CSV table of C-alpha atoms in Angstrom, one decimal:
chain,number,residue,atom,x,y,z
A,1271,UNK,CA,0.1,-0.1,0.0
A,1272,UNK,CA,1.4,3.6,-0.9
A,1273,UNK,CA,2.8,5.7,1.9
A,1274,UNK,CA,0.5,8.1,3.4
A,1275,UNK,CA,1.6,11.8,4.1
A,1276,UNK,CA,0.3,13.3,7.1
A,1277,UNK,CA,0.9,16.7,5.8
A,1278,UNK,CA,-1.7,15.8,2.8
A,1279,UNK,CA,-4.5,15.2,5.5
A,1280,UNK,CA,-3.7,18.0,8.0
A,1281,UNK,CA,-3.5,21.0,5.8
A,1282,UNK,CA,-4.9,23.8,7.7
A,1283,UNK,CA,-4.6,22.2,11.3
A,1284,UNK,CA,-0.8,21.3,11.9
A,1285,UNK,CA,1.9,20.8,9.7
A,1286,UNK,CA,3.3,17.1,9.9
A,1287,UNK,CA,6.3,15.9,8.1
A,1288,UNK,CA,6.1,12.4,9.0
A,1289,UNK,CA,5.4,9.5,6.5
A,1290,UNK,CA,4.2,6.0,7.3
A,1291,UNK,CA,3.6,3.0,5.4
A,1292,UNK,CA,0.7,1.0,6.4
A,1293,UNK,CA,2.4,-2.5,5.3
A,1294,UNK,CA,5.3,-1.8,7.5
A,1295,UNK,CA,3.7,0.0,10.6
A,1296,UNK,CA,0.8,-2.3,11.9
A,1297,UNK,CA,0.3,0.1,15.0
A,1298,UNK,CA,-1.8,2.2,12.2
A,1299,UNK,CA,-4.4,-0.5,12.2
A,1300,UNK,CA,-4.5,-1.1,15.7
A,1301,UNK,CA,-4.9,2.5,16.9
A,1302,UNK,CA,-7.1,3.1,14.0
A,1303,UNK,CA,-9.9,0.5,15.3
A,1304,UNK,CA,-9.8,2.3,18.7
A,1305,UNK,CA,-9.9,5.8,16.8
A,1306,UNK,CA,-13.0,4.5,15.1
A,1307,UNK,CA,-14.5,3.5,18.4
A,1308,UNK,CA,-14.4,7.1,19.7
A,1309,UNK,CA,-15.3,8.9,16.8
A,1310,UNK,CA,-18.3,6.9,16.4
A,1311,UNK,CA,-19.3,8.2,20.0
A,1312,UNK,CA,-19.1,5.3,21.7
A,1313,UNK,CA,-15.9,5.7,24.0
A,1314,UNK,CA,-16.6,3.0,26.5
A,1315,UNK,CA,-13.7,0.8,27.3
A,1316,UNK,CA,-16.0,-2.0,28.1
A,1317,UNK,CA,-18.0,-1.7,24.6
A,1318,UNK,CA,-14.7,-1.4,23.0
A,1319,UNK,CA,-13.4,-4.6,24.3
A,1320,UNK,CA,-16.5,-6.5,22.8
A,1321,UNK,CA,-16.9,-4.6,19.6
A,1322,UNK,CA,-13.3,-4.3,18.9
A,1323,UNK,CA,-11.3,-7.0,20.7
A,1324,UNK,CA,-8.6,-7.0,23.0
A,1325,UNK,CA,-6.1,-5.1,20.9
A,1326,UNK,CA,-8.1,-2.2,21.0
A,1327,UNK,CA,-8.8,-2.3,24.7
A,1328,UNK,CA,-5.1,-2.1,24.9
A,1329,UNK,CA,-4.9,1.2,23.0
A,1330,UNK,CA,-7.4,3.0,25.0
A,1331,UNK,CA,-5.0,4.2,28.2
A,1332,UNK,CA,-3.1,6.0,25.7
A,1333,UNK,CA,-5.6,7.8,24.1
A,1334,UNK,CA,-7.4,9.3,26.8
A,1335,UNK,CA,-5.2,12.4,27.3
A,1336,UNK,CA,-4.9,13.3,23.7
A,1337,UNK,CA,-8.7,12.3,23.4
A,1338,UNK,CA,-9.7,15.5,25.5
A,1339,UNK,CA,-7.0,17.9,23.5
A,1340,UNK,CA,-8.8,16.8,20.2
A,1341,UNK,CA,-12.3,16.9,22.0
A,1342,UNK,CA,-11.6,20.4,22.5
A,1343,UNK,CA,-10.3,21.2,18.9
A,1344,UNK,CA,-13.4,19.7,17.6
A,1345,UNK,CA,-15.6,21.9,20.0
A,1346,UNK,CA,-13.7,25.2,20.0
A,1347,UNK,CA,-11.8,25.1,16.7
A,1348,UNK,CA,-13.9,23.4,14.2
A,1349,UNK,CA,-11.1,20.9,13.6
A,1350,UNK,CA,-12.6,17.4,12.9
A,1351,UNK,CA,-11.7,14.4,15.3
A,1352,UNK,CA,-10.8,12.4,12.3
A,1353,UNK,CA,-9.3,8.7,13.2
A,1354,UNK,CA,-6.1,9.8,11.1
A,1355,UNK,CA,-5.5,12.7,13.4
A,1356,UNK,CA,-6.1,10.7,16.5
A,1357,UNK,CA,-3.8,7.9,15.6
A,1358,UNK,CA,-1.1,10.6,14.8
A,1359,UNK,CA,-1.8,12.1,18.3
A,1360,UNK,CA,-1.4,8.8,20.0
A,1361,UNK,CA,2.0,8.0,18.4
A,1362,UNK,CA,3.5,11.4,19.0
A,1363,UNK,CA,2.4,11.4,22.5
A,1364,UNK,CA,4.3,7.9,22.9
A,1365,UNK,CA,7.3,9.0,21.0
A,1366,UNK,CA,7.5,11.9,23.4
A,1367,UNK,CA,7.2,9.9,26.4
A,1368,UNK,CA,9.8,7.2,25.5
A,1369,UNK,CA,11.9,10.2,24.5
A,1370,UNK,CA,11.5,11.7,27.8
A,1371,UNK,CA,12.2,8.3,29.6
A,1372,UNK,CA,8.5,8.5,31.1
A,1373,UNK,CA,7.5,5.1,29.4
A,1374,UNK,CA,9.8,2.5,31.0
A,1375,UNK,CA,10.3,-1.2,30.8
A,1376,UNK,CA,7.6,-1.7,33.7
A,1377,UNK,CA,5.2,0.4,31.8
A,1378,UNK,CA,5.0,-1.9,28.7
A,1379,UNK,CA,4.5,-5.2,30.8
A,1380,UNK,CA,1.9,-7.5,28.7
A,1381,UNK,CA,2.5,-5.3,25.6
A,1382,UNK,CA,6.0,-5.7,24.5
A,1383,UNK,CA,5.1,-7.2,21.3
A,1384,UNK,CA,3.5,-3.8,20.4
A,1385,UNK,CA,6.2,-1.6,21.6
A,1386,UNK,CA,8.4,-1.8,18.4
A,1387,UNK,CA,5.5,-0.7,16.4
A,1388,UNK,CA,5.9,2.5,17.9
A,1389,UNK,CA,9.5,2.6,17.3
A,1390,UNK,CA,10.2,1.8,21.1
A,1391,UNK,CA,13.1,-0.5,21.8
A,1392,UNK,CA,12.3,-2.3,25.3
A,1393,UNK,CA,15.7,-3.3,26.9
A,1394,UNK,CA,15.2,-5.5,29.8
A,1395,UNK,CA,16.9,-3.7,32.8
A,1396,UNK,CA,19.7,-5.3,34.1
A,1397,UNK,CA,19.5,-6.3,37.8
A,1398,UNK,CA,22.3,-5.4,40.3
A,1399,UNK,CA,24.5,-7.9,41.1
A,1400,UNK,CA,23.9,-9.9,44.5
A,1401,UNK,CA,25.6,-8.3,47.5
A,1402,UNK,CA,26.3,-9.8,50.9
A,1403,UNK,CA,24.7,-8.4,53.9
A,1404,UNK,CA,26.5,-8.7,57.5
A,1405,UNK,CA,24.7,-8.0,60.9
A,1406,UNK,CA,27.5,-5.8,62.9
A,1407,UNK,CA,28.0,-6.3,66.5
A,1408,UNK,CA,27.8,-2.9,68.7
A,1409,UNK,CA,31.1,-1.9,70.4
A,1410,UNK,CA,32.1,-2.8,73.7
A,1411,UNK,CA,30.1,-1.4,76.5
A,1412,UNK,CA,26.9,-0.6,74.1
A,1413,UNK,CA,24.0,-2.2,73.0
A,1414,UNK,CA,22.4,-2.5,69.7
A,1415,UNK,CA,18.5,-2.6,69.1
A,1416,UNK,CA,17.2,-4.1,65.7
A,1417,UNK,CA,13.6,-3.5,65.1
A,1418,UNK,CA,10.9,-4.1,62.2
A,1419,UNK,CA,7.4,-3.1,61.5
A,1420,UNK,CA,4.8,-5.3,59.7
A,1421,UNK,CA,1.5,-4.7,58.2
A,1422,UNK,CA,-0.9,-7.2,56.7
A,1423,UNK,CA,-4.4,-6.9,55.7
A,1424,UNK,CA,-4.5,-3.1,57.4
A,1425,UNK,CA,-3.3,-4.3,60.6
A,1426,UNK,CA,0.2,-3.6,62.1
A,1427,UNK,CA,2.8,-5.1,64.7
A,1428,UNK,CA,6.3,-4.7,65.5
A,1429,UNK,CA,9.3,-6.6,67.0
A,1430,UNK,CA,12.7,-6.1,68.0
A,1431,UNK,CA,15.8,-7.5,69.7
A,1432,UNK,CA,18.5,-6.1,72.0
A,1433,UNK,CA,21.9,-7.7,71.7
A,1434,UNK,CA,25.3,-7.0,73.5
A,1435,UNK,CA,28.8,-6.5,72.0
A,1436,UNK,CA,29.3,-10.3,71.8
A,1437,UNK,CA,26.3,-10.5,69.9
A,1438,UNK,CA,24.3,-12.4,72.6
A,1439,UNK,CA,20.6,-11.8,73.0
A,1440,UNK,CA,19.5,-9.7,76.2
A,1441,UNK,CA,15.9,-9.3,75.5
A,1442,UNK,CA,13.4,-9.8,72.5
A,1443,UNK,CA,10.0,-8.5,72.1
A,1444,UNK,CA,6.9,-8.7,69.7
A,1445,UNK,CA,4.0,-6.1,69.7
A,1446,UNK,CA,0.7,-5.6,68.2
A,1447,UNK,CA,-0.2,-2.1,67.1
A,1448,UNK,CA,-3.7,-2.6,65.4
A,1449,UNK,CA,-4.7,-0.3,62.4
A,1450,UNK,CA,-1.9,2.1,61.7
A,1451,UNK,CA,0.6,2.6,58.6
A,1452,UNK,CA,3.6,0.8,58.0
A,1453,UNK,CA,5.8,4.0,58.8
A,1454,UNK,CA,4.0,4.2,62.3
A,1455,UNK,CA,4.5,0.8,62.8
A,1456,UNK,CA,8.3,0.9,62.2
A,1457,UNK,CA,8.5,3.9,64.6
A,1458,UNK,CA,6.3,2.2,67.3
A,1459,UNK,CA,8.6,-0.6,67.4
A,1460,UNK,CA,11.9,1.6,67.6
A,1461,UNK,CA,10.1,3.2,70.6
A,1462,UNK,CA,9.2,-0.1,72.2
A,1463,UNK,CA,12.9,-1.3,71.7
A,1464,UNK,CA,14.2,1.9,73.3
A,1465,UNK,CA,11.9,1.8,76.2
A,1466,UNK,CA,12.8,-1.8,76.8
A,1467,UNK,CA,16.5,-1.1,76.9
A,1468,UNK,CA,16.0,1.9,79.4
A,1469,UNK,CA,13.8,-0.1,81.4
A,1470,UNK,CA,16.5,-2.7,81.7
A,1471,UNK,CA,19.1,0.0,82.6
A,1472,UNK,CA,20.9,-0.1,79.3
A,1473,UNK,CA,22.3,2.9,77.6
A,1474,UNK,CA,24.8,3.8,74.8
A,1475,UNK,CA,22.4,2.2,72.3
A,1476,UNK,CA,22.7,1.4,68.6
A,1477,UNK,CA,19.3,1.6,67.1
A,1478,UNK,CA,19.1,-0.4,63.6
A,1479,UNK,CA,16.1,-0.5,61.4
A,1480,UNK,CA,15.4,-1.5,57.7
A,1481,UNK,CA,13.2,1.6,57.3
A,1482,UNK,CA,14.9,4.4,55.8
A,1483,UNK,CA,11.9,6.6,56.0
A,1484,UNK,CA,11.8,6.0,59.5
A,1485,UNK,CA,15.4,6.8,60.2
A,1486,UNK,CA,15.1,10.1,58.3
A,1487,UNK,CA,11.9,11.2,60.2
A,1488,UNK,CA,13.8,10.8,63.3
A,1489,UNK,CA,17.1,12.2,62.4
A,1490,UNK,CA,15.9,15.0,60.0
A,1491,UNK,CA,12.3,15.4,61.0
A,1492,UNK,CA,9.2,16.0,58.9
A,1493,UNK,CA,6.7,13.2,58.2
A,1494,UNK,CA,2.6,13.1,58.5
A,1495,UNK,CA,1.0,14.4,61.8
A,1496,UNK,CA,-0.1,11.2,63.1
A,1497,UNK,CA,3.6,10.1,63.8
A,1498,UNK,CA,4.7,13.5,65.7
A,1499,UNK,CA,3.8,12.2,69.1
A,1500,UNK,CA,6.0,8.9,68.7
A,1501,UNK,CA,9.0,10.8,67.0
A,1502,UNK,CA,8.8,13.4,69.9
A,1503,UNK,CA,8.9,10.4,72.2
A,1504,UNK,CA,11.7,8.8,70.5
A,1505,UNK,CA,13.8,12.1,70.4
A,1506,UNK,CA,13.2,12.6,74.1
A,1507,UNK,CA,14.7,9.0,75.0
A,1508,UNK,CA,17.3,9.0,72.4
A,1509,UNK,CA,20.5,10.9,72.8
A,1510,UNK,CA,21.6,11.4,69.1
A,1511,UNK,CA,24.8,12.7,70.2
A,1512,UNK,CA,25.7,9.7,72.2
A,1513,UNK,CA,23.4,7.0,70.7
A,1514,UNK,CA,23.2,5.9,67.0
A,1515,UNK,CA,20.5,5.2,64.7
A,1516,UNK,CA,21.4,3.3,61.3
A,1517,UNK,CA,19.8,1.5,58.3
A,1518,UNK,CA,20.2,-1.9,57.4
A,1519,UNK,CA,19.0,-4.1,54.8
A,1520,UNK,CA,16.1,-6.5,55.3
A,1521,UNK,CA,18.5,-9.3,54.7
A,1522,UNK,CA,20.5,-8.7,57.7
A,1523,UNK,CA,17.5,-7.9,60.1
A,1524,UNK,CA,15.9,-11.3,60.0
A,1525,UNK,CA,15.5,-11.8,63.9
A,1526,UNK,CA,13.6,-8.6,64.1
A,1527,UNK,CA,11.5,-9.3,61.0
A,1528,UNK,CA,10.4,-12.9,62.4
A,1529,UNK,CA,9.5,-11.1,65.8
A,1530,UNK,CA,7.4,-8.5,64.0
A,1531,UNK,CA,5.6,-11.3,61.9
A,1532,UNK,CA,5.2,-13.1,65.3
A,1533,UNK,CA,3.2,-10.0,66.7
A,1534,UNK,CA,1.0,-10.2,64.0
A,1535,UNK,CA,0.1,-13.9,64.3
A,1536,UNK,CA,-0.3,-13.9,68.1
A,1537,UNK,CA,-1.9,-10.1,68.7
A,1538,UNK,CA,-0.4,-9.2,71.9
A,1539,UNK,CA,2.8,-7.9,73.3
A,1540,UNK,CA,5.4,-10.3,74.7
A,1541,UNK,CA,8.9,-10.4,75.7
A,1542,UNK,CA,11.6,-13.2,75.3
A,1543,UNK,CA,14.5,-13.4,77.6
A,1544,UNK,CA,17.9,-15.1,76.1
A,1545,UNK,CA,16.8,-18.5,77.8
A,1546,UNK,CA,13.3,-19.1,76.4
A,1547,UNK,CA,13.9,-17.6,72.9
A,1548,UNK,CA,12.3,-19.9,70.3
A,1549,UNK,CA,14.8,-22.2,68.2
A,1550,UNK,CA,14.3,-20.4,64.8
A,1551,UNK,CA,15.3,-17.1,66.8
A,1552,UNK,CA,18.1,-18.8,68.4
A,1553,UNK,CA,19.5,-20.0,64.9
A,1554,UNK,CA,19.2,-16.4,63.3
A,1555,UNK,CA,20.8,-14.8,66.4
A,1556,UNK,CA,23.8,-17.4,65.9
A,1557,UNK,CA,24.2,-16.6,62.2
A,1558,UNK,CA,24.5,-13.0,63.1
A,1559,UNK,CA,27.0,-13.6,66.0
A,1560,UNK,CA,29.3,-15.8,63.9
A,1561,UNK,CA,29.4,-13.0,61.1
A,1562,UNK,CA,27.8,-15.3,58.3
A,1563,UNK,CA,26.3,-13.1,55.8
A,1564,UNK,CA,22.8,-13.1,54.0
A,1565,UNK,CA,22.8,-12.7,50.2
A,1566,UNK,CA,20.7,-9.6,49.1
A,1567,UNK,CA,19.6,-9.4,45.2
A,1568,UNK,CA,19.4,-13.1,44.2
């Protein structure tokens, strides 16, 4: 089929220098079906899916922002809302989004086969290489608190463990928080760990969490209003000029993660001593004590 010049069809609107060959660009057929649905006055995604098939339904989300512009042109500028013009607008929008790197690999999931029809080359992003994560013992004379928060089905819990400079468990806990956000659960677990340490008479604390956001809220401030009381309480108890708070990857925070899940399962507050810590918890503590790494990124 002969090439079709867009300048030829849109004189009086916008000058388009692009030329496409119907035989080489199957996307024109795909988009023309969708354009036909809208210019015929249908415009309902479910109706389009029934009338024009899955291919038409896949194109509809891309068309929506452009259709508003084209609709305004038809209403206020007497520019016909023609299928070919809709096709060009969609192609142009996708090209701009791709060039500006706003269309990424994940956005084409399920539609990889049609991406090349828009001159979009999809490359699978390379995964970062696996890294080893170690739990570090605190300095002699100080104590380390590892905590974690957990939210499942809108219900939150938390847990944590306090260890000495040899990596031995001093005390562990889990707690149930009910209805709250994951950030609030992370902060409440940190607060519970600090309160427990002070109740045991422990000072010079190293608090470690796998929530970067929780740590930033404590050290830098900010955050939503509903966590401010918890933040004030943490800052009141934690002497940042003496104590330390740091981030650790979840792979190095497995004991606290297990305790937080236990809090969700049991729905109450409980403390373990070093003697009644369950076998699975003790195994993870020993792995940390011996300096054995866990692998992140596999």
